[in-house]
mmCIF file of C-alpha atoms and ligand atoms in Angstrom:
data_model
loop_
_atom_site.group_PDB
_atom_site.id
_atom_site.type_symbol
_atom_site.label_atom_id
_atom_site.label_comp_id
_atom_site.label_asym_id
_atom_site.label_seq_id
_atom_site.Cartn_x
_atom_site.Cartn_y
_atom_site.Cartn_z
ATOM 1 C CA MET A 17 -24.883 -7.666 -30.654
ATOM 2 C CA LYS A 18 -22.311 -5.215 -29.460
ATOM 3 C CA LEU A 19 -20.406 -6.100 -26.220
ATOM 4 C CA LEU A 20 -19.040 -3.355 -23.969
ATOM 5 C CA VAL A 21 -15.972 -4.668 -21.825
ATOM 6 C CA PRO A 22 -14.680 -2.150 -19.228
ATOM 7 C CA VAL A 23 -10.873 -2.814 -18.362
ATOM 8 C CA LYS A 24 -8.898 -1.451 -15.600
ATOM 9 C CA ARG A 25 -5.362 -0.965 -15.418
ATOM 10 C CA VAL A 26 -4.086 -2.015 -11.893
ATOM 11 C CA ILE A 27 -1.094 -3.243 -10.271
ATOM 12 C CA ASP A 28 0.029 -6.865 -11.529
ATOM 13 C CA PHE A 29 -1.431 -9.769 -9.502
ATOM 14 C CA ASN A 30 2.130 -11.190 -8.845
ATOM 15 C CA VAL A 31 3.646 -8.244 -7.432
ATOM 16 C CA LYS A 32 3.749 -7.700 -3.492
ATOM 17 C CA PRO A 33 2.469 -4.213 -2.910
ATOM 18 C CA ARG A 34 4.203 -1.715 -0.682
ATOM 19 C CA VAL A 35 2.518 0.660 1.304
ATOM 20 C CA LYS A 36 4.007 4.498 1.065
ATOM 21 C CA ALA A 37 5.919 5.548 4.206
ATOM 22 C CA ASP A 38 3.317 8.105 4.980
ATOM 23 C CA GLY A 39 0.499 5.437 4.818
ATOM 24 C CA SER A 40 -1.737 7.447 2.305
ATOM 25 C CA GLY A 41 -1.669 4.327 -0.137
ATOM 26 C CA VAL A 42 0.064 1.899 -2.182
ATOM 27 C CA ASP A 43 3.632 3.097 -3.710
ATOM 28 C CA LEU A 44 2.788 2.604 -7.598
ATOM 29 C CA ALA A 45 6.422 4.203 -8.651
ATOM 30 C CA ASN A 46 8.091 1.531 -11.044
ATOM 31 C CA VAL A 47 5.645 -1.296 -10.273
ATOM 32 C CA LYS A 48 4.545 -3.770 -13.141
ATOM 33 C CA MET A 49 1.077 -2.768 -14.058
ATOM 34 C CA SER A 50 -1.377 -5.094 -15.878
ATOM 35 C CA MET A 51 -5.134 -5.656 -17.014
ATOM 36 C CA ASN A 52 -7.194 -6.540 -13.995
ATOM 37 C CA PRO A 53 -7.457 -10.087 -14.152
ATOM 38 C CA PHE A 54 -11.325 -10.249 -13.820
ATOM 39 C CA ASP A 55 -11.353 -8.056 -16.896
ATOM 40 C CA GLU A 56 -8.887 -10.407 -18.714
ATOM 41 C CA ILE A 57 -11.827 -13.004 -17.976
ATOM 42 C CA ALA A 58 -14.495 -10.548 -19.078
ATOM 43 C CA VAL A 59 -12.446 -9.988 -22.479
ATOM 44 C CA GLU A 60 -12.041 -13.849 -23.036
ATOM 45 C CA GLU A 61 -15.483 -14.220 -22.603
ATOM 46 C CA ALA A 62 -16.792 -11.683 -25.200
ATOM 47 C CA ILE A 63 -14.202 -12.993 -27.609
ATOM 48 C CA ARG A 64 -15.713 -16.358 -27.182
ATOM 49 C CA LEU A 65 -19.285 -14.884 -27.870
ATOM 50 C CA LYS A 66 -18.138 -13.552 -30.897
ATOM 51 C CA GLU A 67 -16.661 -16.854 -31.988
ATOM 52 C CA LYS A 68 -19.886 -18.541 -31.382
ATOM 53 C CA ASP A 69 -21.357 -15.593 -33.579
ATOM 54 C CA VAL A 70 -23.500 -14.230 -30.676
ATOM 55 C CA ALA A 71 -21.615 -11.002 -30.560
ATOM 56 C CA THR A 72 -20.891 -8.846 -33.773
ATOM 57 C CA GLU A 73 -18.228 -6.380 -31.970
ATOM 58 C CA ILE A 74 -16.382 -5.920 -28.922
ATOM 59 C CA VAL A 75 -15.657 -2.388 -27.371
ATOM 60 C CA ALA A 76 -13.067 -2.183 -24.546
ATOM 61 C CA VAL A 77 -13.265 0.803 -22.416
ATOM 62 C CA SER A 78 -10.743 2.089 -19.725
ATOM 63 C CA ILE A 79 -11.113 4.938 -17.363
ATOM 64 C CA GLY A 80 -7.322 5.807 -16.180
ATOM 65 C CA PRO A 81 -4.141 7.543 -16.912
ATOM 66 C CA ALA A 82 -2.692 7.510 -20.510
ATOM 67 C CA LYS A 83 -0.831 4.303 -19.844
ATOM 68 C CA ALA A 84 -4.213 2.550 -19.824
ATOM 69 C CA GLN A 85 -3.785 2.714 -23.441
ATOM 70 C CA GLU A 86 -1.184 -0.423 -22.967
ATOM 71 C CA THR A 87 -4.275 -2.109 -21.245
ATOM 72 C CA LEU A 88 -6.538 -1.527 -23.791
ATOM 73 C CA ARG A 89 -4.016 -2.307 -26.802
ATOM 74 C CA THR A 90 -3.745 -5.905 -24.820
ATOM 75 C CA ALA A 91 -7.653 -6.330 -24.762
ATOM 76 C CA LEU A 92 -7.153 -5.532 -28.699
ATOM 77 C CA ALA A 93 -4.515 -7.871 -29.178
ATOM 78 C CA MET A 94 -6.835 -10.690 -27.455
ATOM 79 C CA GLY A 95 -9.611 -9.703 -29.692
ATOM 80 C CA ALA A 96 -11.675 -6.736 -29.006
ATOM 81 C CA ASP A 97 -12.319 -4.451 -32.079
ATOM 82 C CA ARG A 98 -12.091 -1.260 -31.022
ATOM 83 C CA ALA A 99 -11.257 0.826 -27.605
ATOM 84 C CA ILE A 100 -12.060 3.764 -25.791
ATOM 85 C CA LEU A 101 -9.847 5.641 -23.037
ATOM 86 C CA ILE A 102 -11.404 8.052 -20.715
ATOM 87 C CA GLN A 103 -8.203 9.656 -19.692
ATOM 88 C CA THR A 104 -7.738 11.070 -16.289
ATOM 89 C CA ASP A 105 -4.575 10.986 -13.748
ATOM 90 C CA ALA A 106 -7.006 11.257 -10.793
ATOM 91 C CA GLU A 107 -8.241 8.354 -8.824
ATOM 92 C CA VAL A 108 -11.941 7.471 -9.814
ATOM 93 C CA GLU A 109 -13.840 5.802 -7.585
ATOM 94 C CA PRO A 110 -16.552 2.963 -8.454
ATOM 95 C CA LEU A 111 -19.301 5.352 -8.645
ATOM 96 C CA ALA A 112 -17.774 7.805 -11.072
ATOM 97 C CA VAL A 113 -16.625 5.235 -12.785
ATOM 98 C CA ALA A 114 -20.110 3.501 -13.189
ATOM 99 C CA LYS A 115 -21.262 7.049 -14.265
ATOM 100 C CA LEU A 116 -19.060 7.347 -17.061
ATOM 101 C CA LEU A 117 -19.509 3.639 -18.262
ATOM 102 C CA LYS A 118 -23.438 4.368 -18.193
ATOM 103 C CA LYS A 119 -22.409 7.454 -20.707
ATOM 104 C CA VAL A 120 -20.742 5.058 -22.782
ATOM 105 C CA ALA A 121 -23.159 2.630 -22.698
ATOM 106 C CA ASP A 122 -26.001 5.455 -23.617
ATOM 107 C CA GLU A 123 -23.824 6.237 -26.802
ATOM 108 C CA GLU A 124 -22.905 2.398 -27.905
ATOM 109 C CA GLN A 125 -26.070 0.736 -26.874
ATOM 110 C CA PRO A 126 -24.400 -2.759 -26.175
ATOM 111 C CA GLY A 127 -26.402 -5.616 -25.919
ATOM 112 C CA LEU A 128 -24.271 -6.844 -22.975
ATOM 113 C CA VAL A 129 -21.524 -5.381 -20.700
ATOM 114 C CA VAL A 130 -19.421 -8.133 -19.538
ATOM 115 C CA MET A 131 -16.762 -6.720 -16.784
ATOM 116 C CA GLY A 132 -14.958 -8.200 -13.819
ATOM 117 C CA LYS A 133 -16.465 -8.788 -10.609
ATOM 118 C CA GLN A 134 -13.670 -6.496 -8.784
ATOM 119 C CA ALA A 135 -10.568 -4.838 -9.609
ATOM 120 C CA ILE A 136 -7.939 -6.155 -7.311
ATOM 121 C CA ASP A 137 -6.193 -2.896 -6.300
ATOM 122 C CA ASP A 138 -9.236 -1.483 -4.554
ATOM 123 C CA ASP A 139 -11.368 -4.736 -4.156
ATOM 124 C CA SER A 140 -14.585 -2.452 -4.390
ATOM 125 C CA ASN A 141 -16.688 -5.126 -5.964
ATOM 126 C CA GLN A 142 -19.294 -2.192 -6.888
ATOM 127 C CA THR A 143 -18.753 -0.797 -10.327
ATOM 128 C CA GLY A 144 -20.926 -3.694 -12.316
ATOM 129 C CA GLN A 145 -23.512 -3.400 -9.773
ATOM 130 C CA MET A 146 -23.934 0.402 -9.698
ATOM 131 C CA LEU A 147 -23.961 0.440 -13.415
ATOM 132 C CA ALA A 148 -26.511 -2.054 -13.896
ATOM 133 C CA ALA A 149 -28.631 0.494 -11.267
ATOM 134 C CA LEU A 150 -27.687 3.520 -13.324
ATOM 135 C CA LEU A 151 -28.903 1.785 -16.721
ATOM 136 C CA GLY A 152 -31.831 0.283 -14.977
ATOM 137 C CA TRP A 153 -30.629 -3.265 -16.610
ATOM 138 C CA ALA A 154 -30.573 -6.780 -15.300
ATOM 139 C CA GLN A 155 -27.197 -7.897 -13.699
ATOM 140 C CA GLY A 156 -25.632 -11.340 -13.236
ATOM 141 C CA THR A 157 -22.702 -11.241 -10.985
ATOM 142 C CA PHE A 158 -20.215 -13.556 -10.193
ATOM 143 C CA ALA A 159 -20.589 -15.316 -13.512
ATOM 144 C CA SER A 160 -19.088 -19.022 -14.126
ATOM 145 C CA LYS A 161 -21.132 -19.686 -17.123
ATOM 146 C CA VAL A 162 -22.793 -17.187 -19.859
ATOM 147 C CA GLU A 163 -25.197 -18.445 -22.270
ATOM 148 C CA VAL A 164 -26.991 -15.948 -24.520
ATOM 149 C CA GLU A 165 -30.226 -17.279 -25.636
ATOM 150 C CA GLY A 166 -32.303 -14.940 -28.054
ATOM 151 C CA ASP A 167 -33.040 -11.777 -26.065
ATOM 152 C CA HIS A 168 -31.979 -13.535 -22.929
ATOM 153 C CA VAL A 169 -28.654 -14.547 -21.171
ATOM 154 C CA SER A 170 -28.656 -17.441 -18.569
ATOM 155 C CA VAL A 171 -25.694 -16.701 -16.051
ATOM 156 C CA THR A 172 -24.763 -19.156 -13.594
ATOM 157 C CA ARG A 173 -23.457 -17.189 -10.354
ATOM 158 C CA GLU A 174 -21.114 -18.512 -7.989
ATOM 159 C CA VAL A 175 -22.883 -18.186 -4.599
ATOM 160 C CA ASP A 176 -22.092 -19.141 -1.042
ATOM 161 C CA GLY A 177 -22.439 -23.377 -0.821
ATOM 162 C CA GLY A 178 -23.470 -23.686 -4.864
ATOM 163 C CA LEU A 179 -24.504 -22.052 -8.004
ATOM 164 C CA GLU A 180 -27.400 -20.409 -8.751
ATOM 165 C CA THR A 181 -28.445 -19.921 -12.612
ATOM 166 C CA VAL A 182 -30.531 -16.399 -13.321
ATOM 167 C CA LYS A 183 -32.048 -15.783 -16.761
ATOM 168 C CA LEU A 184 -31.839 -11.847 -17.794
ATOM 169 C CA LYS A 185 -33.389 -10.031 -20.175
ATOM 170 C CA LEU A 186 -30.986 -8.231 -22.528
ATOM 171 C CA PRO A 187 -29.149 -5.721 -22.388
ATOM 172 C CA ALA A 188 -27.628 -6.707 -19.219
ATOM 173 C CA ILE A 189 -24.676 -6.521 -17.328
ATOM 174 C CA VAL A 190 -22.551 -9.676 -16.254
ATOM 175 C CA THR A 191 -19.561 -9.585 -13.800
ATOM 176 C CA THR A 192 -17.130 -12.585 -14.190
ATOM 177 C CA ASP A 193 -15.840 -14.853 -11.437
ATOM 178 C CA LEU A 194 -12.419 -16.891 -11.486
ATOM 179 C CA ARG A 195 -13.966 -20.112 -12.925
ATOM 180 C CA LEU A 196 -15.509 -18.676 -16.253
ATOM 181 C CA ASN A 197 -12.629 -19.294 -18.532
ATOM 182 C CA GLU A 198 -8.846 -19.645 -18.867
ATOM 183 C CA PRO A 199 -8.106 -16.053 -20.729
ATOM 184 C CA ARG A 200 -6.001 -16.722 -23.884
ATOM 185 C CA TYR A 201 -2.418 -15.117 -24.476
ATOM 186 C CA ALA A 202 -1.965 -12.394 -27.250
ATOM 187 C CA SER A 203 -0.242 -13.831 -30.054
ATOM 188 C CA LEU A 204 2.734 -12.061 -31.885
ATOM 189 C CA PRO A 205 0.616 -11.162 -34.704
ATOM 190 C CA ASN A 206 -2.252 -10.215 -33.064
ATOM 191 C CA ILE A 207 -0.329 -7.672 -30.744
ATOM 192 C CA MET A 208 1.188 -6.116 -33.930
ATOM 193 C CA LYS A 209 -2.901 -6.128 -35.757
ATOM 194 C CA ALA A 210 -3.663 -4.371 -32.544
ATOM 195 C CA LYS A 211 -1.421 -1.445 -32.706
ATOM 196 C CA SER A 212 -3.821 -0.412 -35.739
ATOM 197 C CA LYS A 213 -7.268 -0.770 -34.018
ATOM 198 C CA PRO A 214 -9.081 2.073 -33.469
ATOM 199 C CA LEU A 215 -8.432 3.432 -29.925
ATOM 200 C CA ALA A 216 -10.618 6.598 -29.498
ATOM 201 C CA GLN A 217 -9.199 9.295 -26.676
ATOM 202 C CA LYS A 218 -11.777 11.135 -24.285
ATOM 203 C CA ARG A 219 -11.856 12.937 -20.959
ATOM 204 C CA PRO A 220 -14.346 12.587 -18.202
ATOM 205 C CA GLU A 221 -15.481 16.197 -19.030
ATOM 206 C CA ASP A 222 -16.354 14.949 -22.494
ATOM 207 C CA TYR A 223 -19.409 12.963 -20.787
ATOM 208 C CA GLY A 224 -20.097 15.589 -18.605
ATOM 209 C CA VAL A 225 -19.500 13.397 -15.476
ATOM 210 C CA ASP A 226 -18.176 14.998 -12.005
ATOM 211 C CA ILE A 227 -15.453 12.365 -11.049
ATOM 212 C CA ALA A 228 -14.592 14.248 -7.517
ATOM 213 C CA PRO A 229 -13.923 11.586 -4.826
ATOM 214 C CA ARG A 230 -16.756 11.058 -2.363
ATOM 215 C CA LEU A 231 -14.337 9.043 0.029
ATOM 216 C CA ALA A 232 -11.261 9.725 1.535
ATOM 217 C CA THR A 233 -8.702 7.426 2.311
ATOM 218 C CA VAL A 234 -7.743 7.723 5.919
ATOM 219 C CA LYS A 235 -5.045 5.209 6.399
ATOM 220 C CA VAL A 236 -3.308 2.240 4.435
ATOM 221 C CA THR A 237 -0.991 -0.177 6.588
ATOM 222 C CA GLU A 238 0.683 -3.345 5.428
ATOM 223 C CA PRO A 239 -0.807 -6.645 6.903
ATOM 224 C CA ALA A 240 0.500 -7.750 10.451
ATOM 225 C CA LYS A 241 4.039 -9.685 9.909
ATOM 226 C CA ARG A 242 3.820 -13.302 10.675
ATOM 227 C CA GLN A 243 5.532 -14.717 13.913
ATOM 228 C CA ALA A 244 8.132 -16.975 13.415
ATOM 229 C CA GLY A 245 6.800 -20.542 14.296
ATOM 230 C CA VAL A 246 7.822 -22.651 17.348
ATOM 231 C CA LYS A 247 8.910 -26.449 17.202
ATOM 232 C CA VAL A 248 7.220 -28.431 19.979
ATOM 233 C CA GLY A 249 8.519 -31.932 21.056
ATOM 234 C CA SER A 250 5.123 -33.600 21.918
ATOM 235 C CA VAL A 251 1.391 -33.291 21.589
ATOM 236 C CA ASP A 252 1.109 -32.269 25.150
ATOM 237 C CA GLU A 253 3.585 -29.419 24.730
ATOM 238 C CA LEU A 254 1.685 -28.234 21.628
ATOM 239 C CA ILE A 255 -1.539 -28.488 23.646
ATOM 240 C CA ALA A 256 0.174 -26.404 26.564
ATOM 241 C CA LYS A 257 1.380 -23.741 24.201
ATOM 242 C CA ILE A 258 -2.163 -23.481 22.228
ATOM 243 C CA LYS A 259 -3.357 -22.875 25.905
ATOM 244 C CA GLU A 260 -0.631 -20.792 26.612
ATOM 245 C CA THR A 261 -0.934 -18.380 23.800
ATOM 246 C CA GLY A 262 -4.984 -18.494 24.191
ATOM 247 C CA VAL A 263 -5.924 -19.988 20.641
ATOM 248 C CA ILE A 264 -8.059 -22.258 22.530
ATOM 249 C CA ALA A 265 -9.208 -22.198 26.436
HETATM 250 P P1 AMP B 303 -14.639 -2.404 -8.515
HETATM 251 O O1 AMP B 303 -15.845 -2.039 -8.441
HETATM 252 O O2 AMP B 303 -13.500 -1.180 -8.541
HETATM 253 O O3 AMP B 303 -13.882 -3.728 -7.766
HETATM 254 O O4 AMP B 303 -14.362 -2.975 -10.016
HETATM 255 C C1 AMP B 303 -15.387 -4.046 -10.700
HETATM 256 C C2 AMP B 303 -15.054 -3.954 -12.200
HETATM 257 O O5 AMP B 303 -15.582 -2.476 -12.881
HETATM 258 C C3 AMP B 303 -13.615 -4.070 -12.842
HETATM 259 O O6 AMP B 303 -13.270 -5.248 -12.839
HETATM 260 C C4 AMP B 303 -13.691 -3.625 -14.109
HETATM 261 O O7 AMP B 303 -14.548 -4.319 -15.206
HETATM 262 C C5 AMP B 303 -14.808 -2.359 -13.915
HETATM 263 N N1 AMP B 303 -13.697 -0.803 -13.550
HETATM 264 C C6 AMP B 303 -13.766 -0.369 -12.457
HETATM 265 N N2 AMP B 303 -12.869 0.555 -12.485
HETATM 266 C C7 AMP B 303 -12.710 0.820 -13.909
HETATM 267 C C8 AMP B 303 -11.648 1.646 -14.880
HETATM 268 N N3 AMP B 303 -10.724 2.551 -13.934
HETATM 269 N N4 AMP B 303 -11.880 1.425 -15.930
HETATM 270 C C9 AMP B 303 -12.645 0.570 -16.575
HETATM 271 N N5 AMP B 303 -13.084 -0.227 -15.809
HETATM 272 C C10 AMP B 303 -13.357 -0.394 -14.582
#
């Protein structure tokens, strides 16, 4: 079975984002970029399925600028077999990403698509669900456990207040949650080997998909600065302060 793993290049999760002075978005100039953490989990899960002989080939795909090649090389160094870059400098919204991924899925015919539950830059949490709808395939979102059994996959989902297990007929879409696994680091020899693994270069036009934005970002603002704390001398003073600031009546 072939696995398709979409990976997005995003601002590194350790970086504190700076908002551009004109409030039009986040400043990405000279900022460290990395693979979306949920996508690293997806790559790891795909590799584990291959190690269990459930999967035979892992294809990583990214939609983004030329530099997204680095993200794909990371996926290849972790253990993906080949990669596809759909290159564009435009900001691609989840619906357009899902349409492109549908075209790739039509061509590649994977048995399973394993992808992140959300990209940490836009926090949309939409692409997997939209892709499942476009393909007419089953979806298991927020996965904390994935087990392929014959022509089905069991997905344990992290839902409010507990876990839910769903059994999906393959082909299907799985989106990963934080507790699914701990992604491996690529070893130096594997980083070297990844340089010679195949990476196909495409453009959105090659798939006939219109990626024109449907949404306009009105304004991006920094979160409110935290107020400095106040030291109080007694519980009574604390209660008085809380009443004063209106936190409790
Ligand atoms: P989102 O719906 O934007 O929160 O993204 C959910 C998941 O869709 C991500 O974790 C990725 O697996 C995938 N995805 C979103 N955008 C891209 C992209 N530009 N290239 C590859 N995969 C993407």
